[in-house]
Tab-separated table of C-alpha atoms and ligand atoms in Angstrom:
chain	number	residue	atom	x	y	z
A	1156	UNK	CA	-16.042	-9.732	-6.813
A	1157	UNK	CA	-14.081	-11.428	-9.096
A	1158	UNK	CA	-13.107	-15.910	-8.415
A	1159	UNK	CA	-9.725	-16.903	-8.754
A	1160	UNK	CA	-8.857	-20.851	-8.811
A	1161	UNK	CA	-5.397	-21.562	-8.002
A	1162	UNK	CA	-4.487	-25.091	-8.374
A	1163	UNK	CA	-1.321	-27.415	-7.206
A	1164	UNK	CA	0.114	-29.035	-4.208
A	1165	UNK	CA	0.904	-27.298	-0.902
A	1166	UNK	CA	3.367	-29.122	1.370
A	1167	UNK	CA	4.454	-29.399	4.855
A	1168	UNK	CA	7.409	-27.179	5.037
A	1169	UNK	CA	10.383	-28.170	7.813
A	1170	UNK	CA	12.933	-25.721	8.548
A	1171	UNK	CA	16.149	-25.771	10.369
A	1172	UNK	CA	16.545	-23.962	13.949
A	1173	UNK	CA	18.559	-23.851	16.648
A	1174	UNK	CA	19.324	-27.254	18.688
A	1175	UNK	CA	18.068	-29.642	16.274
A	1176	UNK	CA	14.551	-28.280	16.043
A	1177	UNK	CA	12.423	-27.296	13.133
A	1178	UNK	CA	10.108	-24.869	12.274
A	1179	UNK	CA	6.721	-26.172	10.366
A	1180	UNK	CA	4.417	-24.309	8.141
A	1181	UNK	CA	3.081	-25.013	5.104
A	1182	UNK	CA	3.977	-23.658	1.252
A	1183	UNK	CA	4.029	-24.493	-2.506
A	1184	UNK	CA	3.905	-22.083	-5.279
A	1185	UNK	CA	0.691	-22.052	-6.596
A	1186	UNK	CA	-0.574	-21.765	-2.708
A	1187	UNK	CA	1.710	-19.033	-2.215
A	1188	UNK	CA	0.285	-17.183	-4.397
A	1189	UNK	CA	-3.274	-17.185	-3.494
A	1190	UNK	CA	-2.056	-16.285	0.015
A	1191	UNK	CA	-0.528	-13.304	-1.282
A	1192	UNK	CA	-3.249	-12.578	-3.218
A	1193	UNK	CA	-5.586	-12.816	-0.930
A	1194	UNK	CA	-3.289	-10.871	1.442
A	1195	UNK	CA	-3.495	-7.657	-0.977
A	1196	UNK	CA	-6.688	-8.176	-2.956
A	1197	UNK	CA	-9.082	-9.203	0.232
A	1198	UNK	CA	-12.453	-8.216	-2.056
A	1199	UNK	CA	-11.309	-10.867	-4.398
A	1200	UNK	CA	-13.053	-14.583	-4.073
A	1201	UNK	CA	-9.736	-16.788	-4.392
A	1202	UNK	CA	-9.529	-20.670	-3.996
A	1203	UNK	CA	-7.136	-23.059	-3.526
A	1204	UNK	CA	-7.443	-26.215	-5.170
A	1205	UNK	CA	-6.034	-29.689	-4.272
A	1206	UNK	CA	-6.447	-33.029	-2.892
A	1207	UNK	CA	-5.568	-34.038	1.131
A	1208	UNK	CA	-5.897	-36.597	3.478
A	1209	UNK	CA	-7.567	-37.245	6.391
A	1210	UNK	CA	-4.755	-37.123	8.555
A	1211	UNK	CA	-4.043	-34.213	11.031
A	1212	UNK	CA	-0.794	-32.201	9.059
A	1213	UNK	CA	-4.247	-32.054	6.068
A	1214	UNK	CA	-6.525	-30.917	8.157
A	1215	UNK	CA	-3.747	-28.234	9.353
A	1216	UNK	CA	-3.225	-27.211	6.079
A	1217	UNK	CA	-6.739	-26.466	5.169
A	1218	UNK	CA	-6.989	-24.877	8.339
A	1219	UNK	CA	-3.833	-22.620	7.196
A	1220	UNK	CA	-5.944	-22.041	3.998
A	1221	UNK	CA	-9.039	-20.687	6.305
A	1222	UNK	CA	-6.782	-19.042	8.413
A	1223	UNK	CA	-5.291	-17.098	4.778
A	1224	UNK	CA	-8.723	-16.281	4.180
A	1225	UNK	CA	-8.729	-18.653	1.211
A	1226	UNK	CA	-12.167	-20.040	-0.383
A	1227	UNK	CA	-11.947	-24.113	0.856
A	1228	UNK	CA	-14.476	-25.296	-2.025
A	1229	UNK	CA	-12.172	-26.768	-4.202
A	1230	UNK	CA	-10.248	-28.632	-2.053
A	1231	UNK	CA	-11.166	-32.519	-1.791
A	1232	UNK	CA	-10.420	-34.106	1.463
A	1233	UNK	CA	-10.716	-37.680	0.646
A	1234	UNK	CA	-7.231	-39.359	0.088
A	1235	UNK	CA	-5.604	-41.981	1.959
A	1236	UNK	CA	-2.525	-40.140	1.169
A	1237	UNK	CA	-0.905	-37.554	3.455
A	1238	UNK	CA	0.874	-34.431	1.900
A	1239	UNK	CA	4.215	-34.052	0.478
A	1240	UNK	CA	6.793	-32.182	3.032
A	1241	UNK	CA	10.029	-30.462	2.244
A	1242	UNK	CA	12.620	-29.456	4.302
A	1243	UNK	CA	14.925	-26.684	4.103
A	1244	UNK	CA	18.847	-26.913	5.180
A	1245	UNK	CA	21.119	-24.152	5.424
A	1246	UNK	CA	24.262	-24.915	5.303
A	1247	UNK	CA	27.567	-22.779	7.230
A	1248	UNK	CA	28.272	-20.112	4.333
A	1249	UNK	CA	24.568	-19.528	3.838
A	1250	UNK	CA	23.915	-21.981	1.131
A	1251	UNK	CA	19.952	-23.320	0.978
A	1252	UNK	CA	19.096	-26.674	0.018
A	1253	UNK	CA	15.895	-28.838	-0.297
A	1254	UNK	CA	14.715	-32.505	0.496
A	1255	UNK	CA	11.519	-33.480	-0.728
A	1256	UNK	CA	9.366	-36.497	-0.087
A	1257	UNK	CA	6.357	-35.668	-2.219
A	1258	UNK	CA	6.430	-38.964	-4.364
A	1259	UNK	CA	3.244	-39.973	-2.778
A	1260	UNK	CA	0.897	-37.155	-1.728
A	1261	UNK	CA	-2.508	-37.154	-1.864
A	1262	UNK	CA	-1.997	-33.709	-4.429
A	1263	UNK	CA	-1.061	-36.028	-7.270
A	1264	UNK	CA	-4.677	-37.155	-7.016
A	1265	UNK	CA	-6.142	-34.012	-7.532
A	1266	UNK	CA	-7.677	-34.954	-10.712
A	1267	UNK	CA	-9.471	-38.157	-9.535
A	1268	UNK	CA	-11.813	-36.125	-7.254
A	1269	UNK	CA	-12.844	-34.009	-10.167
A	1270	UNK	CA	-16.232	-34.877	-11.542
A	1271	UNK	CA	-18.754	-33.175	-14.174
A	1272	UNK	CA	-20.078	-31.342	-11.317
A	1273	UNK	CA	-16.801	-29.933	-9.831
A	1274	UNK	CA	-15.639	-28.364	-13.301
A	1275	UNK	CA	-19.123	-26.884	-13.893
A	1276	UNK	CA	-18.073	-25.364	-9.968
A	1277	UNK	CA	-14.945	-23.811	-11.470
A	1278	UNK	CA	-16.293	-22.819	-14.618
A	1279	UNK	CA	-18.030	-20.005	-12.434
A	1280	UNK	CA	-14.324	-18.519	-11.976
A	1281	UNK	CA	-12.772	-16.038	-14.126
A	1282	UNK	CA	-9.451	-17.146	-13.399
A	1283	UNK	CA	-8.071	-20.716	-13.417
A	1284	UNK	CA	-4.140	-20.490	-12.482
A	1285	UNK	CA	-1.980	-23.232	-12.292
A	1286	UNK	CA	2.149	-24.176	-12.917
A	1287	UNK	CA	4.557	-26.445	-14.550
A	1288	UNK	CA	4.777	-28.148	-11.206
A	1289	UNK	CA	0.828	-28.572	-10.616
A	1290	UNK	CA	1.086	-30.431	-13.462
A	1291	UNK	CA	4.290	-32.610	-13.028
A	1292	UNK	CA	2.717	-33.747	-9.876
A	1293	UNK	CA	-0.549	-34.977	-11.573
A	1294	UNK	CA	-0.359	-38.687	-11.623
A	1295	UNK	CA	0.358	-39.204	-15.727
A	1296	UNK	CA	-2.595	-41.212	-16.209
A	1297	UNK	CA	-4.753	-38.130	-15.333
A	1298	UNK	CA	-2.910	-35.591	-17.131
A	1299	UNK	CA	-5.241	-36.197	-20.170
A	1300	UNK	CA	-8.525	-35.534	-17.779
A	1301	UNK	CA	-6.489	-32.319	-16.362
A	1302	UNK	CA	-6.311	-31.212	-20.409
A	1303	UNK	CA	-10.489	-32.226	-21.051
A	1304	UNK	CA	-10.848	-30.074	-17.833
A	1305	UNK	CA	-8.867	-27.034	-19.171
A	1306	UNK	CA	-11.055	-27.301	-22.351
A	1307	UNK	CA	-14.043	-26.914	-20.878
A	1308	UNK	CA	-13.086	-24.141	-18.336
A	1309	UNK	CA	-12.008	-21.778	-21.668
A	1310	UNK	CA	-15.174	-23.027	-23.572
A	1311	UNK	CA	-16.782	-21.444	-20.344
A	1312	UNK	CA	-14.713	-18.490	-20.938
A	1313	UNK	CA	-12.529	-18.854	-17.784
A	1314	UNK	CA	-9.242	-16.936	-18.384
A	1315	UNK	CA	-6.522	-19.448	-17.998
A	1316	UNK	CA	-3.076	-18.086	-16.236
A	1317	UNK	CA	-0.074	-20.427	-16.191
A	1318	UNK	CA	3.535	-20.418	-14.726
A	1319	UNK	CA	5.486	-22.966	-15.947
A	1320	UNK	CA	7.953	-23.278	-12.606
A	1321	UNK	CA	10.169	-25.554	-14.657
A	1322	UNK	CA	11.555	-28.082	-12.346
A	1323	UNK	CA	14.094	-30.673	-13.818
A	1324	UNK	CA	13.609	-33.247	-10.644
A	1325	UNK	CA	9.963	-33.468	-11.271
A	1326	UNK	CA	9.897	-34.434	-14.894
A	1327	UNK	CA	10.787	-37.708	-16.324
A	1328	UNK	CA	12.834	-36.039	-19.341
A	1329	UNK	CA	13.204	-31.899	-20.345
A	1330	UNK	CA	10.875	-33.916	-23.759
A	1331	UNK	CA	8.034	-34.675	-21.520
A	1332	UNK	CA	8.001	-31.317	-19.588
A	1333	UNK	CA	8.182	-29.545	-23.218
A	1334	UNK	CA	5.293	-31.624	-24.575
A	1335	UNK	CA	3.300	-30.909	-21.517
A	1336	UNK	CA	4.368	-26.938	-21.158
A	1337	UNK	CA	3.171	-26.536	-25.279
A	1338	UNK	CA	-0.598	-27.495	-24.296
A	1339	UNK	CA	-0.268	-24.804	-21.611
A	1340	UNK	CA	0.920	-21.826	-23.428
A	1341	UNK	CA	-1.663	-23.081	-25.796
A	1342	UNK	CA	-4.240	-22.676	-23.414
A	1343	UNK	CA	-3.187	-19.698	-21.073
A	1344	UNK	CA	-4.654	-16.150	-21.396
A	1345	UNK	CA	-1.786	-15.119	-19.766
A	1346	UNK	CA	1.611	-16.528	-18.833
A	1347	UNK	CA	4.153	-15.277	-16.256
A	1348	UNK	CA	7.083	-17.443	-16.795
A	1349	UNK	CA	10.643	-16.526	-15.542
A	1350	UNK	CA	13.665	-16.186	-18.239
A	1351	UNK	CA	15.390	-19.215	-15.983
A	1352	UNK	CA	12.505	-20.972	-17.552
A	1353	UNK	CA	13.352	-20.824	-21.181
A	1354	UNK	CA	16.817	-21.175	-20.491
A	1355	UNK	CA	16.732	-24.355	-18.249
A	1356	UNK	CA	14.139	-25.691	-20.860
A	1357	UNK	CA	14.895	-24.622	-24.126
A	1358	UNK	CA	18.602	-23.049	-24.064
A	1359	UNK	CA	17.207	-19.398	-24.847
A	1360	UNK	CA	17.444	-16.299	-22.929
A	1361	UNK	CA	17.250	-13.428	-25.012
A	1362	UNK	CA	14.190	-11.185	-24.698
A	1363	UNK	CA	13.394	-11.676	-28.664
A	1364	UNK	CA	13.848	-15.240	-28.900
A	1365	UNK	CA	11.736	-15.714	-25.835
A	1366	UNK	CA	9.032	-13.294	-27.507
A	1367	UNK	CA	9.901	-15.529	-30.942
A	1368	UNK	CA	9.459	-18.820	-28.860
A	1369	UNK	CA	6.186	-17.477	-27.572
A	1370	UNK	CA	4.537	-16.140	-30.227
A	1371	UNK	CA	2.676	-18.746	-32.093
A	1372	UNK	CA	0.837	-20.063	-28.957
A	1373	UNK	CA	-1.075	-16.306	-29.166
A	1374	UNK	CA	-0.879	-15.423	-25.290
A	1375	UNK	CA	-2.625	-12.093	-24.990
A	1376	UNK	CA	-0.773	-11.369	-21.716
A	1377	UNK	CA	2.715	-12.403	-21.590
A	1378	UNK	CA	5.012	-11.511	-18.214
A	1379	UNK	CA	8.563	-12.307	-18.409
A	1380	UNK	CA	9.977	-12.193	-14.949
A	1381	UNK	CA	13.982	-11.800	-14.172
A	1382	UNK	CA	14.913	-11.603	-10.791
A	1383	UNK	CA	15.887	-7.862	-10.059
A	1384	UNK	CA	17.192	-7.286	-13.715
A	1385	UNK	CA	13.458	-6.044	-14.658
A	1386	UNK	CA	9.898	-7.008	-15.902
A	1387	UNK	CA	8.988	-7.257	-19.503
A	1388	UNK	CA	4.807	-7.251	-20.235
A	1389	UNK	CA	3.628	-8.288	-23.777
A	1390	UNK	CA	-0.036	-7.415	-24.023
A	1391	UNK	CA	-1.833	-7.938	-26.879
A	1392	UNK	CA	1.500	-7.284	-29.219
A	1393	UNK	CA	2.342	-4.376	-26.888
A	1394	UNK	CA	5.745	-4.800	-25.051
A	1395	UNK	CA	6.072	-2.565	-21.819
A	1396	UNK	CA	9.328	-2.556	-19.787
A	1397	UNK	CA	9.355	-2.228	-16.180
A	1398	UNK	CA	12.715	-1.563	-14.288
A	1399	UNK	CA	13.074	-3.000	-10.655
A	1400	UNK	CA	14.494	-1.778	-7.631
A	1401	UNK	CA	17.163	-4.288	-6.553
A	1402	UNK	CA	16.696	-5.301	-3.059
A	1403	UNK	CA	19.996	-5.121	-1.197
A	1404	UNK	CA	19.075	-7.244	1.928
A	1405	UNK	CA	18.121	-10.199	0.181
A	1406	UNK	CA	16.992	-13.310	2.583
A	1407	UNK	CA	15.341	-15.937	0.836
A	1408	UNK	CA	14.266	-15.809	-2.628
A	1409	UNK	CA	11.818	-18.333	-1.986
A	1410	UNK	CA	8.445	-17.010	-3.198
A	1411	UNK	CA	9.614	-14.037	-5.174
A	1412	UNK	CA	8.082	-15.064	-8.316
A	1413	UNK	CA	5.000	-16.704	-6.470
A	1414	UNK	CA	4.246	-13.444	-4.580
A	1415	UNK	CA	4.858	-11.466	-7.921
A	1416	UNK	CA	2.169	-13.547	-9.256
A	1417	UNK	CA	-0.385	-13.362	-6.645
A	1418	UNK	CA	-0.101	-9.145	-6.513
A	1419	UNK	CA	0.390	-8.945	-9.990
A	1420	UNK	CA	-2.788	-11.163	-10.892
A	1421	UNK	CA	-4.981	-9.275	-8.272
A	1422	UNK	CA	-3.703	-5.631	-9.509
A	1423	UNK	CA	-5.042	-6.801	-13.100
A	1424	UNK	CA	-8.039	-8.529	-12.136
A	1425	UNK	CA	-9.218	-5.328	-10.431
A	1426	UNK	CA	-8.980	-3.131	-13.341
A	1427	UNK	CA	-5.279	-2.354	-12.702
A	1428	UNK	CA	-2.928	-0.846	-15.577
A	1429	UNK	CA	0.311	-3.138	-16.660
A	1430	UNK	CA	2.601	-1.165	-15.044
A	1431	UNK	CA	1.164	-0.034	-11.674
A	1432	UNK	CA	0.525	-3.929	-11.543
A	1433	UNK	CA	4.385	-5.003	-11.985
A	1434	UNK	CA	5.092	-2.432	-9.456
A	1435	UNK	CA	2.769	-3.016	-7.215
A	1436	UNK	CA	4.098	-6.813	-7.610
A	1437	UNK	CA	7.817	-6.115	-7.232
A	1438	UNK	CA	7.150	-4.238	-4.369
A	1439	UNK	CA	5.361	-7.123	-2.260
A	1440	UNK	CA	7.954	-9.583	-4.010
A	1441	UNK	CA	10.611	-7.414	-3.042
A	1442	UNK	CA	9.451	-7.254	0.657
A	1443	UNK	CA	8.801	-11.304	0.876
A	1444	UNK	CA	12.782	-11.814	0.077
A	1445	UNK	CA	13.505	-10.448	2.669
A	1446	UNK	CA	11.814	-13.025	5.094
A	1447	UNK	CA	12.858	-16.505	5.559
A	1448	UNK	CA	10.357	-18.977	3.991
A	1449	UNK	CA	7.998	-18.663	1.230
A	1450	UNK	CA	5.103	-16.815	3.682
A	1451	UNK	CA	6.456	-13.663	4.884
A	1452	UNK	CA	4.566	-12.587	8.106
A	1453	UNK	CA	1.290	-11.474	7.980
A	1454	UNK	CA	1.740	-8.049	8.584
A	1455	UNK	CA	4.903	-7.761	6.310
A	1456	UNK	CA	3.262	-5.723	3.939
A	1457	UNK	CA	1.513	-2.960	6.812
A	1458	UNK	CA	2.458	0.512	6.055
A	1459	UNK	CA	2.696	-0.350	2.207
A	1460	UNK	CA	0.450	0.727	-0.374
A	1461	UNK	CA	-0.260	-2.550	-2.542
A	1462	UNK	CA	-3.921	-2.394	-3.813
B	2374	ADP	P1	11.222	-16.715	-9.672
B	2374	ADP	O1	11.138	-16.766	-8.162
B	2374	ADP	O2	9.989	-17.228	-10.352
B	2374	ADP	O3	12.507	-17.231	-10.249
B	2374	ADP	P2	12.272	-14.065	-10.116
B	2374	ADP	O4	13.576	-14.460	-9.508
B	2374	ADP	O5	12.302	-13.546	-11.498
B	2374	ADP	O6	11.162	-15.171	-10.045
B	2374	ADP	O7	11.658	-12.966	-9.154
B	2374	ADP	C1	10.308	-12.572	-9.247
B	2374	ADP	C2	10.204	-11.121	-8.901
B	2374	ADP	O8	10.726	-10.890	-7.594
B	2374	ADP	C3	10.998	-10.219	-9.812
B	2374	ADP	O9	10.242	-9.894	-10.967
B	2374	ADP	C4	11.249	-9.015	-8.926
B	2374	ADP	O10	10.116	-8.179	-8.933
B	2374	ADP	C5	11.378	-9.640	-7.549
B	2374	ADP	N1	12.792	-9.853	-7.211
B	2374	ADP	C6	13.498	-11.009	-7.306
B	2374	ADP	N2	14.776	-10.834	-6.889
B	2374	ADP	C7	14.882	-9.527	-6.525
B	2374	ADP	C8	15.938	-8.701	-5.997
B	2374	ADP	N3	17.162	-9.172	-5.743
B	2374	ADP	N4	15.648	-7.406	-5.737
B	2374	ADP	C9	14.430	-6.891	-5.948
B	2374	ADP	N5	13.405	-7.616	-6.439
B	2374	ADP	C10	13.607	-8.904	-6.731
């Protein structure tokens, strides 16, 4: 059995019905993808790691994580904060669009719960996974802590996996995001950023100037996601291109690239090739579009092949 530590900030998610009601559940990338991998790789041990409250919407959501199967160990139930929610609007031709109020979880204070004795806890994983936005969250003042902590998990030889999500909103100025992305592809084992990445953040697109951009930081396992146009996989100087199946009923993108990561990350982890892993990933990513919300339903994926 291999561990996987996912870390970030899950939210209450709100979403428009009928009448003036909403539906609730709960999502945020790095979440949503230990629920899918969980959901496809059930041998595998995977946590989620944050900070909650002690109010009832936290205790929901770490029910949610029990209910998904997830490993509760690294989550740290001792804020005075509540989590962040988001809701989702859709307006008359179809159009999605998000309101946040996140400026206060108790996520952001992830890092303040995590003593000598909780990293030597993760250093047991293989895999430490975490995003652009798991970071952006982090209070500044323990970014530098979140940094000592990703030392020691690689000195422990934990494989570090990264996303970088880029979010504009979430960042002070592109600068800071770019300083803070650099010690991540620094650190990461293996990256699975998305092309709108590099082109939000750096003005590049290109499949060589993203391999250019990337290849001083040494990532052994590079995955360049692009919505339906394909999957490029760099590993170890090795490029591999993977052609995707557009999905013609398309829903809600929401997830696509978080439920690419959670499949593709469990394919690999158990022993999985490159390229049955990126199609064993577009195939659960292509499935969750076509569900409203970031958590497609549970049995979603019945009938289909995925580990
Ligand atoms: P992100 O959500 O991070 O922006 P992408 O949009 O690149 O990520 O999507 C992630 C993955 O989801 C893609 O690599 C692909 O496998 C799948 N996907 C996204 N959009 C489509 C689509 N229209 N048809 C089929 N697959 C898709």
């Amino acid at each position: 059995m291999q561990k996987i530590v996912l870390m970030g900030e899950c939210m209450l998610e709100l979403r428009q019905a009928k009448d003036g009601l909403m539906n609730q559940s709960f999502a945020g990338d790095t979440f949503n993808t230990a629920v899918y991998m969980k959901r496809t790789f059930a041998q595998q041990d995977i946590a989620f790691m944050t900070a909650v409250g002690q109010d009832t919407i936290s205790q929901q959501m770490v029910s949610r994580c029990s209910s998904e199967n997830l490993n509760n160990q690294h989550i740290f139930a001792k804020s005075d904060r509540n989590p962040g929610i988001y809701l989702v609007q859709t307006d008359e031709q179809g159009e999605r669009s998000f309101l946040y109020w996140r400026d206060s979880s108790a996520a952001k204070q992830v890092m303040q719960y995590v003593d000598q004795a909780a990293i030597d806890e993760l250093c047991k994983a293989d895999l430490f996974f975490f995003s652009g936005i798991s970071i952006a969250i982090l209070e500044p003042q323990d970014r530098d802590a979140f940094w000592a902590m990703l030392e020691q998990l690689k000195k422990a030889g934990v494989k570090i996996g990264f996303d970088p999500n880029y979010r504009r909103r979430l960042w002070n100025s592109a600068d800071e995001a770019k300083a803070e992305f650099a010690k991540a592809y620094a650190a990461s084992d293996i990256m699975m950023p998305g092309v709108d990445d590099f082109k939000q953040l750096y003005d590049i697109e290109s499949l060589e100037d993203i391999l250019a951009f990337c290849q001083p930081f040494g990532i052994a396992e590079l995955v360049l996601k692009n919505g339906p146009e394909s999957v490029y996989c760099q590993l170890d100087g090795q490029l591999t291109h993977v052609a995707i199946t557009p999905v013609t009923n398309v829903v809600d993108t929401t997830s696509a690239g978080d439920s690419f990561n959670g499949v593709y990350l469990g394919a690999r982890l158990s022993g999985q090739d490159i390229t049955s892993s990126v199609n064993l990933a577009a195939t659960a990513a292509g499935i969750v579009i076509q569900h409203p919300g970031a958590i497609a339903p549970v049995d979603a994926f019945d009938n289909i092949h995925l580990s």
